[in-house]
Amino acid sequence: MSRAPQPFDPAVRSDERLVLDAGAVRAWSARTAEALGRERAAIDAINVYPVADGDTGTNLYLTADAAHRAVEAVFTAPGAAGASAPDTADAVRALAHGALLGARGNSGTILSQLLRGMAGVLAEAADGDHLARALDAAARAARAAVAHPEEGTILTVATAAAAGCAGGGTLPDVARRAHEAARTALEATPGQLAVLGRAGVVDAGGRGLVTVLGALVETVTGRAPRQPSPAGVPSPPLVPAPASAPAPALAPALASGEPGGAGTGEGCGPAAQGPAYEVLYLLEAGDAAVDLLKARLDALGDSLVVVGGDGLWNVHVHVDDPGAAVEAGVEAGRPHRIRITHFASTLPAAAPAPGAPAEEPGHAREERAPRAVVAVLPGEGLAGLCAEAGATTVQARPGEPPADGELLAAVRRAHAREVVLLPNDTDLRAAAAAAAERARAEGIRVALIPTRAAVQGIAALAVHEPGRSFDEDVVAMTAAAGATRYAELAVAERQSFTSAGVCQAGDVLGLIEGDVAVIGQDLTETARTVLDRMLQAGGELVTLVVADGTPPGLADTLETHVRRGYLAVDTVTYHAGEGAPPLLIGVE
């Protein structure tokens, strides 16, 4: 992409940027998601406020990843070249909108508002002076979105970053000053929030924001800045910690529930004598209705953050009555993508008192099962089917992949000494690996089978035998999954380029092993074509997983097609219910 010439400044290195153009926004969003993905386990480990549930790093990463995917969509949309190439305004608005839609948790919601505040200024111009103004607007917008702001949090770090670059300057200079000010403010957070000081950690959300600003510095200067260590101890100059460094364990005060841990009332959730549920949803509503909603939710619970505008909002609150929080959203407008998390299922297990027998949360004095299977599955029907087969299930909602905290909660809920984890989605491998690592640290033996689709998970579950040795069972399940080729039928939401050619909105896409292989106009005909291509390589069993809303008789038609054309091939059909792709196909 061509870029307008930048004025010469002898104080600026030749590889530094003076304007944050669209390409730089794209690079910044990619670096941010990558950096938060790399550091999320370390940030999760110091998460003690407002709830010590160990997911702040994951929530920030998922929010940043959603923002980056939105920016990429702007650049890869048909016609995004030449005169119609995205400009800075397009890129920063996509960044903010993607973060709003994908915001997770308290810190992720605040990060989305920070990006929204920045976008409003950077859409006008994106030099150093405007970046300084953008950071100030972001800090003020984020603080206004939080019902009861606390010092020593991500809000404090954001305010310090804005103050550090007040007055503007060149883009590299402003970015560096903002990052350094944020870094300094972060290291002071243990002295501002008592729960942080007692735990000996900095604020996890603020630590994530320093990472975001560090990615910005690297984007505009070409050099990565010095980062603070996860626990807040200043790093040696110019010697970054290795990406593979293990995350620090939670402070003893938090793990034991001693004074200064989550039980002091400064956090929330069961261990803190506070609200038991986290509720998040997107809301379509007007400003006046949202003002009334804020007052109602503030009376119901705490940690209230409402971000967004122009008719679309992201609502986050901790409550004891999640139904009432959702009902308040219904009265205000149209809530969707509703997520309710019970803190008791995500908080780390409390350490037993000296001499006391160890107990599991919710399973006191109950013997662990020898082995269990945890599977991520799309659709209520498929999840119910696998639950009947003995699996502990996590339902994958469209556009909302479960985080490692949710997977870890399922592993704990399985209450077994040995657990086989089936993510059933390529994009969930990192989250599943993080959940498995955290579960192993708690003494649970976990084997992660890298299943890439639900039909592979079904094949693995079909050969699961708890009576044989763990290693033999894992080998058999892995072999069954690996021997299952998979396909999915989906409907294109917009025109785009695919490996099979250009598709239009409404076209039926047949994806084999994750790549678009067939583009059609009819679901049944496209499914036949996909089946034929898959069975050309042979097969003994076809698995069809049909969602609600597909053409009547689709499964019967496809079973007949297989029976007539492939005499030695059997077919089995499952109903996925709502929330699954129209059709999943497995060939073993």
Coordinates of C-alpha atoms in Angstrom, one line a residue:
M1 CA 0.0 0.0 0.0
S2 CA 1.4 3.4 -0.9
R3 CA 1.7 6.0 1.8
A4 CA 2.0 9.7 1.7
P5 CA 5.5 11.1 2.2
Q6 CA 6.3 12.0 5.9
P7 CA 8.0 15.2 6.8
F8 CA 11.7 14.9 7.6
D9 CA 12.7 15.0 11.2
P10 CA 16.4 14.5 12.0
A11 CA 15.6 13.3 15.5
V12 CA 13.6 10.3 14.1
R13 CA 15.3 7.2 12.9
S14 CA 14.7 6.2 9.3
D15 CA 12.8 3.1 10.2
E16 CA 10.4 4.9 12.6
R17 CA 6.9 6.0 11.6
L18 CA 5.6 9.6 11.9
V19 CA 2.0 8.6 11.1
L20 CA 0.0 5.6 12.2
D21 CA -1.4 4.6 8.8
A22 CA -3.8 1.7 8.1
G23 CA -0.9 -0.7 7.6
A24 CA 0.6 0.2 10.9
V25 CA -2.8 -0.3 12.7
R26 CA -2.9 -3.7 11.1
A27 CA 0.6 -4.5 12.3
W28 CA -0.2 -3.2 15.8
S29 CA -3.3 -5.3 16.1
A30 CA -1.3 -8.4 15.0
R31 CA 1.5 -7.7 17.5
T32 CA -0.9 -7.0 20.3
A33 CA -2.7 -10.3 19.8
E34 CA 0.6 -12.2 19.5
A35 CA 2.1 -10.6 22.6
L36 CA -1.0 -11.2 24.7
G37 CA -1.2 -14.8 23.5
R38 CA 2.4 -15.3 24.5
E39 CA 2.0 -13.6 27.9
R40 CA -1.5 -14.6 28.8
A41 CA -0.5 -17.5 31.1
A42 CA 1.8 -15.3 33.1
I43 CA -0.9 -12.6 33.4
D44 CA -3.5 -15.2 34.3
A45 CA -1.2 -16.3 37.2
I46 CA -1.2 -12.8 38.8
N47 CA -5.0 -12.2 38.4
V48 CA -6.2 -11.4 41.9
Y49 CA -8.6 -8.5 41.3
P50 CA -11.6 -8.1 41.1
V51 CA -11.8 -12.0 41.1
A52 CA -8.9 -14.3 41.6
D53 CA -10.1 -16.6 38.8
G54 CA -6.9 -16.7 36.8
D55 CA -8.3 -15.6 33.4
T56 CA -7.4 -11.9 32.9
G57 CA -4.6 -12.7 30.4
T58 CA -6.9 -15.1 28.5
N59 CA -9.7 -12.5 28.4
L60 CA -7.4 -9.8 27.1
Y61 CA -5.9 -12.1 24.5
L62 CA -9.3 -13.2 23.2
T63 CA -10.5 -9.5 23.1
A64 CA -7.3 -8.5 21.2
D65 CA -7.6 -11.5 18.8
A66 CA -11.2 -10.5 18.0
A67 CA -10.0 -7.0 17.3
H68 CA -7.2 -8.2 15.0
R69 CA -9.6 -10.5 13.1
A70 CA -11.9 -7.5 12.5
V71 CA -9.0 -5.5 11.1
E72 CA -7.9 -8.4 8.9
A73 CA -11.5 -8.6 7.5
V74 CA -11.2 -5.0 6.4
F75 CA -8.0 -5.7 4.5
T76 CA -9.1 -8.9 3.0
A77 CA -12.6 -7.9 1.9
P78 CA -13.3 -7.9 -1.8
G79 CA -12.1 -4.7 -3.4
A80 CA -9.8 -3.8 -0.5
A81 CA -7.0 -2.7 -2.9
G82 CA -6.0 0.2 -5.0
A83 CA -8.2 3.3 -4.6
S84 CA -10.6 1.5 -2.2
A85 CA -7.8 0.3 0.2
P86 CA -8.6 0.8 3.9
D87 CA -7.4 4.0 5.4
T88 CA -6.5 4.7 9.1
A89 CA -10.1 5.5 9.9
D90 CA -11.4 2.2 8.5
A91 CA -8.7 0.3 10.4
V92 CA -9.1 1.9 13.8
R93 CA -12.9 1.7 13.6
A94 CA -12.6 -2.0 12.8
L95 CA -10.2 -2.5 15.6
A96 CA -12.6 -0.9 18.1
H97 CA -15.7 -2.7 16.8
G98 CA -14.0 -6.1 16.8
A99 CA -12.9 -5.6 20.4
L100 CA -16.4 -4.5 21.4
L101 CA -17.9 -7.6 19.8
G102 CA -15.3 -10.0 21.2
A103 CA -14.7 -8.4 24.7
R104 CA -14.2 -11.0 27.4
G105 CA -14.2 -10.4 31.2
N106 CA -13.7 -7.2 33.1
S107 CA -10.3 -6.3 31.7
G108 CA -11.3 -7.3 28.1
T109 CA -14.3 -5.1 28.3
I110 CA -12.3 -2.1 29.5
L111 CA -9.7 -2.7 26.8
S112 CA -12.4 -2.5 24.2
Q113 CA -13.5 0.8 25.5
L114 CA -9.9 2.1 25.5
L115 CA -9.6 1.1 21.8
R116 CA -12.9 2.8 21.1
G117 CA -11.8 6.0 22.8
M118 CA -8.6 6.0 20.7
A119 CA -10.4 5.3 17.5
G120 CA -12.6 8.4 17.8
V121 CA -9.5 10.6 17.7
L122 CA -7.2 8.5 15.4
A123 CA -9.9 8.4 12.7
E124 CA -9.4 12.2 12.3
A125 CA -5.6 12.0 12.1
A126 CA -2.9 9.7 13.4
D127 CA 0.3 11.6 14.1
G128 CA 2.0 11.9 17.4
D129 CA -0.2 14.8 18.6
H130 CA -3.3 12.9 17.8
L131 CA -2.0 9.7 19.5
A132 CA -1.5 11.7 22.7
R133 CA -5.0 13.1 22.4
A134 CA -6.3 9.6 21.6
L135 CA -4.7 8.0 24.7
D136 CA -6.3 10.8 26.9
A137 CA -9.7 10.2 25.3
A138 CA -9.3 6.5 25.8
A139 CA -8.4 6.8 29.5
R140 CA -11.4 9.1 30.2
A141 CA -13.8 6.9 28.2
A142 CA -12.7 3.7 30.1
R143 CA -13.0 5.4 33.5
A144 CA -16.5 6.7 32.6
A145 CA -17.5 3.1 31.6
V146 CA -16.8 1.6 35.0
A147 CA -19.5 2.2 37.6
H148 CA -17.0 2.4 40.6
P149 CA -13.4 3.0 39.4
E150 CA -10.6 1.8 41.6
E151 CA -7.1 3.1 41.7
G152 CA -4.3 0.5 41.2
T153 CA -6.1 -1.1 38.2
I154 CA -5.9 -0.9 34.4
L155 CA -7.7 2.5 34.7
T156 CA -4.8 3.9 36.7
V157 CA -2.3 2.6 34.2
A158 CA -4.3 4.1 31.3
T159 CA -4.5 7.5 32.9
A160 CA -0.8 7.5 33.6
A161 CA 0.0 6.6 30.0
A162 CA -2.1 9.5 28.8
A163 CA -0.4 11.9 31.3
G164 CA 3.0 10.7 30.3
C165 CA 2.6 11.8 26.7
A166 CA 0.6 14.9 27.3
G167 CA 1.6 17.8 25.0
G168 CA 2.2 15.5 22.0
G169 CA 5.3 15.2 19.9
T170 CA 6.4 12.8 17.2
L171 CA 4.6 9.5 17.0
P172 CA 7.6 7.4 18.2
D173 CA 8.3 9.8 21.1
V174 CA 4.6 9.8 22.2
A175 CA 4.4 6.0 22.0
R176 CA 7.6 5.6 24.0
R177 CA 6.6 8.1 26.7
A178 CA 3.1 6.6 27.1
H179 CA 4.6 3.1 27.5
E180 CA 7.2 4.1 30.0
A181 CA 4.6 6.1 32.1
A182 CA 2.3 3.0 32.0
R183 CA 5.2 0.8 33.0
T184 CA 6.0 3.0 36.0
A185 CA 2.4 3.2 37.0
L186 CA 2.0 -0.5 36.8
E187 CA 4.9 -1.1 39.3
A188 CA 3.2 1.2 41.7
T189 CA -0.2 -0.6 41.7
P190 CA 0.6 -2.9 44.7
G191 CA 0.8 0.2 46.9
Q192 CA -2.6 1.4 45.6
L193 CA -4.7 -1.7 45.9
A194 CA -4.4 -3.6 49.1
V195 CA -5.1 -7.0 47.7
L196 CA -2.3 -6.6 45.2
G197 CA 0.1 -5.5 47.9
R198 CA -0.6 -8.5 50.1
A199 CA -0.3 -10.9 47.1
G200 CA 2.9 -9.3 46.0
V201 CA 1.8 -8.8 42.4
V202 CA 0.9 -5.9 40.1
D203 CA -2.5 -5.5 38.5
A204 CA -3.1 -8.1 35.8
G205 CA -5.2 -5.8 33.7
G206 CA -2.7 -3.0 33.9
R207 CA 0.0 -5.5 33.0
G208 CA -1.9 -6.4 29.9
L209 CA -2.3 -2.7 28.9
V210 CA 1.5 -2.3 29.1
T211 CA 1.8 -5.2 26.7
V212 CA -0.6 -3.4 24.3
L213 CA 1.3 -0.2 24.5
G214 CA 4.6 -2.1 24.1
A215 CA 3.2 -3.6 20.8
L216 CA 2.5 -0.1 19.7
V217 CA 6.0 1.1 20.4
E218 CA 7.5 -1.8 18.5
T219 CA 5.1 -1.0 15.6
V220 CA 6.1 2.6 15.3
T221 CA 9.8 2.4 16.2
G222 CA 10.8 -1.1 15.0
R223 CA 12.2 -2.0 18.4
A224 CA 10.5 -3.8 21.3
P225 CA 10.6 -1.8 24.5
R226 CA 11.6 -3.1 27.9
Q227 CA 8.6 -4.9 29.6
P228 CA 7.9 -5.3 33.3
S229 CA 8.1 -8.8 34.7
P230 CA 4.7 -10.4 35.4
A231 CA 5.1 -9.9 39.2
G232 CA 6.0 -6.3 38.8
V233 CA 9.7 -6.5 39.6
P234 CA 11.6 -4.3 37.1
S235 CA 13.3 -6.3 34.4
P236 CA 17.0 -5.9 33.7
P237 CA 17.5 -3.3 31.0
L238 CA 17.2 -4.7 27.4
V239 CA 17.0 -8.3 28.6
P240 CA 13.4 -9.5 28.0
A241 CA 12.2 -12.6 29.8
P242 CA 12.1 -15.7 27.5
A243 CA 8.7 -16.4 26.0
S244 CA 8.8 -19.9 27.4
A245 CA 9.4 -18.8 30.9
P246 CA 7.0 -20.6 33.3
A247 CA 4.2 -18.5 34.8
P248 CA 4.6 -17.7 38.5
A249 CA 2.3 -19.5 40.9
L250 CA -0.5 -17.7 42.6
A251 CA 0.6 -16.1 45.8
P252 CA 0.0 -18.2 48.9
A253 CA -2.4 -15.7 50.4
L254 CA -4.7 -16.2 47.4
A255 CA -4.4 -20.0 47.3
S256 CA -5.1 -20.4 51.0
G257 CA -7.9 -17.8 51.4
E258 CA -5.9 -16.1 54.2
P259 CA -6.4 -12.4 54.9
G260 CA -5.2 -10.5 51.9
G261 CA -6.5 -13.1 49.5
A262 CA -9.7 -13.2 47.7
G263 CA -11.6 -13.6 51.0
T264 CA -11.2 -10.1 52.1
G265 CA -14.1 -8.6 50.3
E266 CA -11.9 -6.8 47.8
G267 CA -12.4 -9.4 45.1
C268 CA -15.7 -11.1 44.5
G269 CA -17.1 -14.5 43.9
P270 CA -17.7 -17.2 46.5
A271 CA -14.2 -16.9 48.1
A272 CA -14.7 -13.2 48.6
Q273 CA -18.2 -13.3 50.0
G274 CA -19.3 -11.4 46.9
P275 CA -21.4 -12.1 43.8
A276 CA -21.2 -15.7 42.5
Y277 CA -21.7 -15.1 38.8
E278 CA -20.2 -13.1 36.0
V279 CA -22.7 -12.0 33.3
L280 CA -21.7 -10.6 29.9
Y281 CA -23.8 -9.8 26.9
L282 CA -24.0 -7.6 23.8
L283 CA -27.0 -5.3 23.9
E284 CA -28.8 -3.3 21.2
A285 CA -30.3 -0.4 22.9
G286 CA -30.6 3.4 23.0
D287 CA -28.6 5.7 25.3
A288 CA -31.5 6.5 27.6
A289 CA -32.3 2.8 28.1
V290 CA -28.7 2.0 28.9
D291 CA -28.5 4.7 31.5
L292 CA -31.5 3.0 33.3
L293 CA -29.9 -0.4 32.8
K294 CA -26.7 0.8 34.5
A295 CA -28.6 2.0 37.6
R296 CA -30.4 -1.3 37.8
L297 CA -27.4 -3.5 37.4
D298 CA -25.4 -1.4 39.8
A299 CA -28.0 -2.2 42.4
L300 CA -27.8 -5.9 41.6
G301 CA -24.1 -6.5 41.9
D302 CA -20.6 -5.0 41.3
S303 CA -17.7 -4.8 38.8
L304 CA -20.2 -3.1 36.4
V305 CA -18.7 -2.1 33.1
V306 CA -20.8 -0.9 30.2
V307 CA -19.0 0.0 27.0
G308 CA -19.9 0.9 23.4
G309 CA -22.3 3.4 21.9
D310 CA -24.3 4.1 18.7
G311 CA -26.9 1.5 19.7
L312 CA -24.5 -1.4 20.4
W313 CA -23.1 -2.0 23.9
N314 CA -21.1 -4.7 25.8
V315 CA -22.4 -5.2 29.3
H316 CA -20.3 -6.9 32.1
V317 CA -21.4 -7.3 35.7
H318 CA -20.9 -9.6 38.7
V319 CA -24.2 -10.7 40.4
D320 CA -25.8 -13.3 42.5
D321 CA -28.9 -13.4 40.4
P322 CA -27.8 -13.8 36.7
G323 CA -31.4 -14.2 35.6
A324 CA -32.2 -10.7 36.9
A325 CA -29.2 -9.2 35.1
V326 CA -30.3 -10.7 31.8
E327 CA -33.9 -9.7 32.4
A328 CA -32.7 -6.1 32.9
G329 CA -31.0 -6.3 29.5
V330 CA -34.2 -7.6 27.9
E331 CA -36.1 -4.6 29.3
A332 CA -33.5 -2.2 28.0
G333 CA -33.2 -3.6 24.5
R334 CA -32.1 -6.8 22.7
P335 CA -29.3 -8.8 24.5
H336 CA -27.5 -11.5 22.7
R337 CA -24.3 -13.6 23.0
I338 CA -25.1 -14.0 26.6
R339 CA -22.4 -15.6 28.7
I340 CA -22.9 -16.6 32.4
T341 CA -19.9 -17.9 34.4
H342 CA -20.2 -19.4 37.9
F343 CA -17.1 -18.3 39.8
A344 CA -17.0 -21.5 41.9
S345 CA -16.2 -23.4 38.7
T346 CA -13.3 -21.2 37.8
L347 CA -11.6 -20.3 41.1
P348 CA -8.5 -22.3 42.0
A349 CA -9.0 -24.9 44.7
A350 CA -8.3 -23.7 48.2
A351 CA -5.4 -25.2 50.0
P352 CA -6.4 -27.3 53.0
A353 CA -5.5 -26.2 56.5
P354 CA -2.4 -27.9 58.0
G355 CA -3.3 -31.4 58.9
A356 CA -6.7 -31.3 57.3
P357 CA -7.6 -33.7 54.5
A358 CA -7.6 -32.3 51.0
E359 CA -11.0 -31.6 49.5
E360 CA -12.2 -30.7 46.0
P361 CA -14.6 -27.7 45.5
G362 CA -18.1 -29.2 45.5
H363 CA -16.7 -32.7 46.1
A364 CA -15.8 -32.7 49.7
R365 CA -14.7 -36.2 50.9
E366 CA -15.9 -37.6 47.5
E367 CA -13.5 -40.0 45.8
R368 CA -12.3 -39.0 42.4
A369 CA -13.4 -41.1 39.4
P370 CA -10.5 -43.0 37.8
R371 CA -10.9 -41.4 34.3
A372 CA -13.1 -39.0 32.4
V373 CA -13.4 -37.4 28.9
V374 CA -13.9 -33.7 28.5
A375 CA -15.2 -32.7 25.0
V376 CA -16.0 -29.3 23.4
L377 CA -19.0 -29.7 21.1
P378 CA -21.2 -27.4 18.9
G379 CA -24.9 -27.6 19.4
E380 CA -27.1 -28.6 22.4
G381 CA -28.1 -31.9 20.9
L382 CA -24.6 -33.1 20.3
A383 CA -23.4 -32.0 23.7
G384 CA -26.3 -33.9 25.3
L385 CA -25.6 -37.0 23.3
C386 CA -21.9 -37.1 24.4
A387 CA -22.9 -36.3 27.9
E388 CA -25.1 -39.4 27.9
A389 CA -22.1 -41.4 26.7
G390 CA -20.3 -40.2 29.9
A391 CA -18.3 -37.2 28.7
T392 CA -18.1 -33.9 30.5
T393 CA -19.1 -31.4 27.8
V394 CA -18.4 -27.7 27.0
Q395 CA -20.7 -26.2 24.4
A396 CA -19.0 -24.1 21.8
R397 CA -21.2 -21.1 20.9
P398 CA -21.0 -19.6 17.4
G399 CA -18.2 -16.9 17.3
E400 CA -17.4 -17.5 21.0
P401 CA -14.8 -20.2 21.4
P402 CA -14.4 -21.3 25.1
A403 CA -11.3 -19.9 26.9
D404 CA -8.8 -22.0 28.7
G405 CA -10.5 -21.0 32.0
E406 CA -13.8 -22.6 30.8
L407 CA -12.0 -25.7 29.7
L408 CA -10.1 -25.9 33.0
A409 CA -13.4 -25.6 34.9
A410 CA -14.8 -28.6 32.9
V411 CA -11.7 -30.7 33.7
R412 CA -12.3 -29.9 37.4
R413 CA -16.0 -30.6 37.0
A414 CA -15.2 -34.1 35.6
H415 CA -13.6 -34.8 39.0
A416 CA -11.3 -37.6 37.8
R417 CA -7.7 -38.5 38.4
E418 CA -7.1 -38.9 34.6
V419 CA -8.8 -36.8 32.0
V420 CA -8.7 -37.0 28.2
L421 CA -9.4 -33.6 26.6
L422 CA -10.9 -33.3 23.2
P423 CA -11.0 -29.7 21.9
N424 CA -12.6 -30.7 18.5
D425 CA -11.5 -27.4 16.9
T426 CA -8.1 -26.4 15.5
D427 CA -8.5 -22.9 16.9
L428 CA -8.9 -24.3 20.4
R429 CA -5.5 -26.0 20.6
A430 CA -3.8 -23.2 22.4
A431 CA -6.6 -22.8 24.9
A432 CA -6.8 -26.5 25.5
A433 CA -3.1 -26.8 26.0
A434 CA -3.1 -24.0 28.5
A435 CA -6.1 -25.6 30.4
A436 CA -4.3 -29.0 30.4
E437 CA -1.1 -27.4 31.8
R438 CA -3.0 -25.7 34.6
A439 CA -4.9 -28.9 35.4
R440 CA -1.6 -30.9 35.6
A441 CA -0.3 -28.3 38.1
E442 CA -3.2 -29.3 40.3
G443 CA -2.3 -32.9 40.2
I444 CA -4.7 -34.1 37.4
R445 CA -3.2 -36.3 34.7
V446 CA -4.4 -34.8 31.4
A447 CA -3.9 -36.1 27.9
L448 CA -4.8 -33.6 25.1
I449 CA -5.8 -35.3 21.9
P450 CA -5.6 -32.6 19.1
T451 CA -9.0 -33.3 17.5
R452 CA -9.8 -30.8 14.9
A453 CA -13.6 -31.4 14.5
A454 CA -16.5 -32.7 16.4
V455 CA -16.7 -35.8 14.3
Q456 CA -13.2 -36.7 15.3
G457 CA -14.2 -36.3 18.9
I458 CA -17.1 -38.6 18.4
A459 CA -14.9 -41.2 16.8
A460 CA -12.5 -40.9 19.7
L461 CA -15.2 -41.2 22.3
A462 CA -16.6 -44.3 20.6
V463 CA -13.5 -46.3 21.3
H464 CA -12.9 -44.9 24.8
E465 CA -12.6 -47.7 27.4
P466 CA -12.0 -46.6 31.0
G467 CA -11.0 -50.2 32.0
R468 CA -7.7 -50.3 30.1
S469 CA -4.6 -48.4 30.9
F470 CA -4.6 -44.6 30.4
D471 CA -1.8 -44.7 27.8
E472 CA -3.5 -47.5 25.8
D473 CA -6.9 -45.6 25.9
V474 CA -5.3 -42.4 24.7
V475 CA -3.5 -44.2 21.9
A476 CA -6.7 -45.9 20.7
M477 CA -8.7 -42.6 20.9
T478 CA -5.9 -40.7 19.1
A479 CA -5.8 -43.3 16.3
A480 CA -9.6 -43.2 15.9
A481 CA -9.6 -39.5 15.7
G482 CA -6.7 -39.4 13.2
A483 CA -8.4 -41.9 11.0
T484 CA -11.5 -39.7 10.6
R485 CA -11.5 -37.2 7.7
Y486 CA -13.8 -34.3 8.4
A487 CA -15.9 -31.8 6.5
E488 CA -18.3 -29.0 7.3
L489 CA -21.0 -27.2 5.3
A490 CA -21.5 -23.5 6.0
V491 CA -23.3 -20.5 4.4
A492 CA -21.1 -17.6 3.3
E493 CA -21.9 -14.3 5.0
R494 CA -20.3 -12.1 2.4
Q495 CA -18.5 -12.2 -0.9
S496 CA -14.9 -13.4 -0.5
F497 CA -12.1 -15.2 -2.2
T498 CA -11.6 -18.9 -1.3
S499 CA -9.4 -21.8 -2.3
A500 CA -12.3 -22.9 -4.6
G501 CA -12.9 -19.5 -6.2
V502 CA -15.0 -16.5 -5.4
C503 CA -18.1 -17.0 -3.3
Q504 CA -21.1 -14.7 -2.9
A505 CA -23.1 -14.0 0.3
G506 CA -25.6 -16.9 0.7
D507 CA -23.5 -19.5 -1.2
V508 CA -23.1 -22.9 0.4
L509 CA -19.5 -23.7 1.2
G510 CA -18.2 -27.2 1.5
L511 CA -15.0 -27.3 3.6
I512 CA -12.9 -30.4 3.6
E513 CA -10.2 -30.6 6.3
G514 CA -10.7 -26.8 6.9
D515 CA -10.3 -25.7 3.2
V516 CA -13.2 -24.6 1.0
A517 CA -13.4 -27.4 -1.7
V518 CA -16.9 -26.8 -3.1
I519 CA -19.1 -23.8 -3.6
G520 CA -22.8 -24.4 -4.3
Q521 CA -26.2 -22.9 -4.1
D522 CA -28.1 -25.8 -2.5
L523 CA -27.2 -27.4 0.8
T524 CA -28.2 -30.9 -0.2
E525 CA -26.5 -30.9 -3.6
T526 CA -23.3 -29.4 -2.1
A527 CA -23.3 -32.1 0.6
R528 CA -23.6 -34.8 -2.0
T529 CA -20.6 -33.4 -3.8
V530 CA -18.5 -33.2 -0.6
L531 CA -19.4 -36.7 0.3
D532 CA -18.4 -38.0 -3.1
R533 CA -15.0 -36.3 -2.9
M534 CA -14.4 -37.6 0.6
L535 CA -15.3 -41.2 -0.3
Q536 CA -13.1 -41.2 -3.4
A537 CA -10.3 -42.0 -1.0
G538 CA -12.3 -44.8 0.5
G539 CA -14.1 -45.2 3.8
E540 CA -16.1 -47.6 6.0
L541 CA -18.3 -45.3 8.1
V542 CA -19.9 -41.9 7.3
T543 CA -21.0 -39.8 10.3
L544 CA -23.5 -37.0 9.6
V545 CA -24.2 -34.4 12.3
V546 CA -27.2 -32.3 11.3
A547 CA -28.2 -29.0 12.9
D548 CA -31.6 -27.5 13.3
G549 CA -32.9 -25.5 10.4
T550 CA -31.5 -27.7 7.6
P551 CA -33.8 -28.8 4.8
P552 CA -36.3 -31.5 5.9
G553 CA -35.1 -35.0 5.0
L554 CA -31.4 -33.9 4.5
A555 CA -30.0 -36.8 6.5
D556 CA -32.3 -39.4 4.8
T557 CA -31.3 -38.1 1.4
L558 CA -27.6 -38.3 2.2
E559 CA -27.9 -41.8 3.8
T560 CA -29.7 -43.0 0.6
H561 CA -27.0 -41.4 -1.6
V562 CA -24.2 -43.3 0.4
R563 CA -26.2 -46.6 0.4
R564 CA -26.7 -46.5 -3.3
G565 CA -23.3 -45.4 -4.4
Y566 CA -21.0 -47.0 -1.8
L567 CA -22.3 -50.4 -0.9
A568 CA -19.7 -51.2 1.8
V569 CA -20.0 -47.9 3.6
D570 CA -22.3 -47.6 6.7
T571 CA -23.9 -44.3 7.8
V572 CA -24.8 -43.0 11.2
T573 CA -26.6 -39.7 11.9
Y574 CA -26.7 -37.5 14.9
H575 CA -28.7 -34.3 15.5
A576 CA -26.7 -31.4 16.8
G577 CA -29.6 -29.1 17.6
E578 CA -29.1 -25.3 17.7
G579 CA -25.8 -23.6 17.7
A580 CA -23.9 -25.9 15.3
P581 CA -22.9 -25.6 11.6
P582 CA -25.7 -26.8 9.3
L583 CA -23.9 -30.1 8.6
L584 CA -20.7 -31.9 9.8
I585 CA -19.4 -34.9 8.0
G586 CA -16.9 -37.5 9.1
V587 CA -15.5 -40.4 7.1
E588 CA -13.6 -43.2 8.9

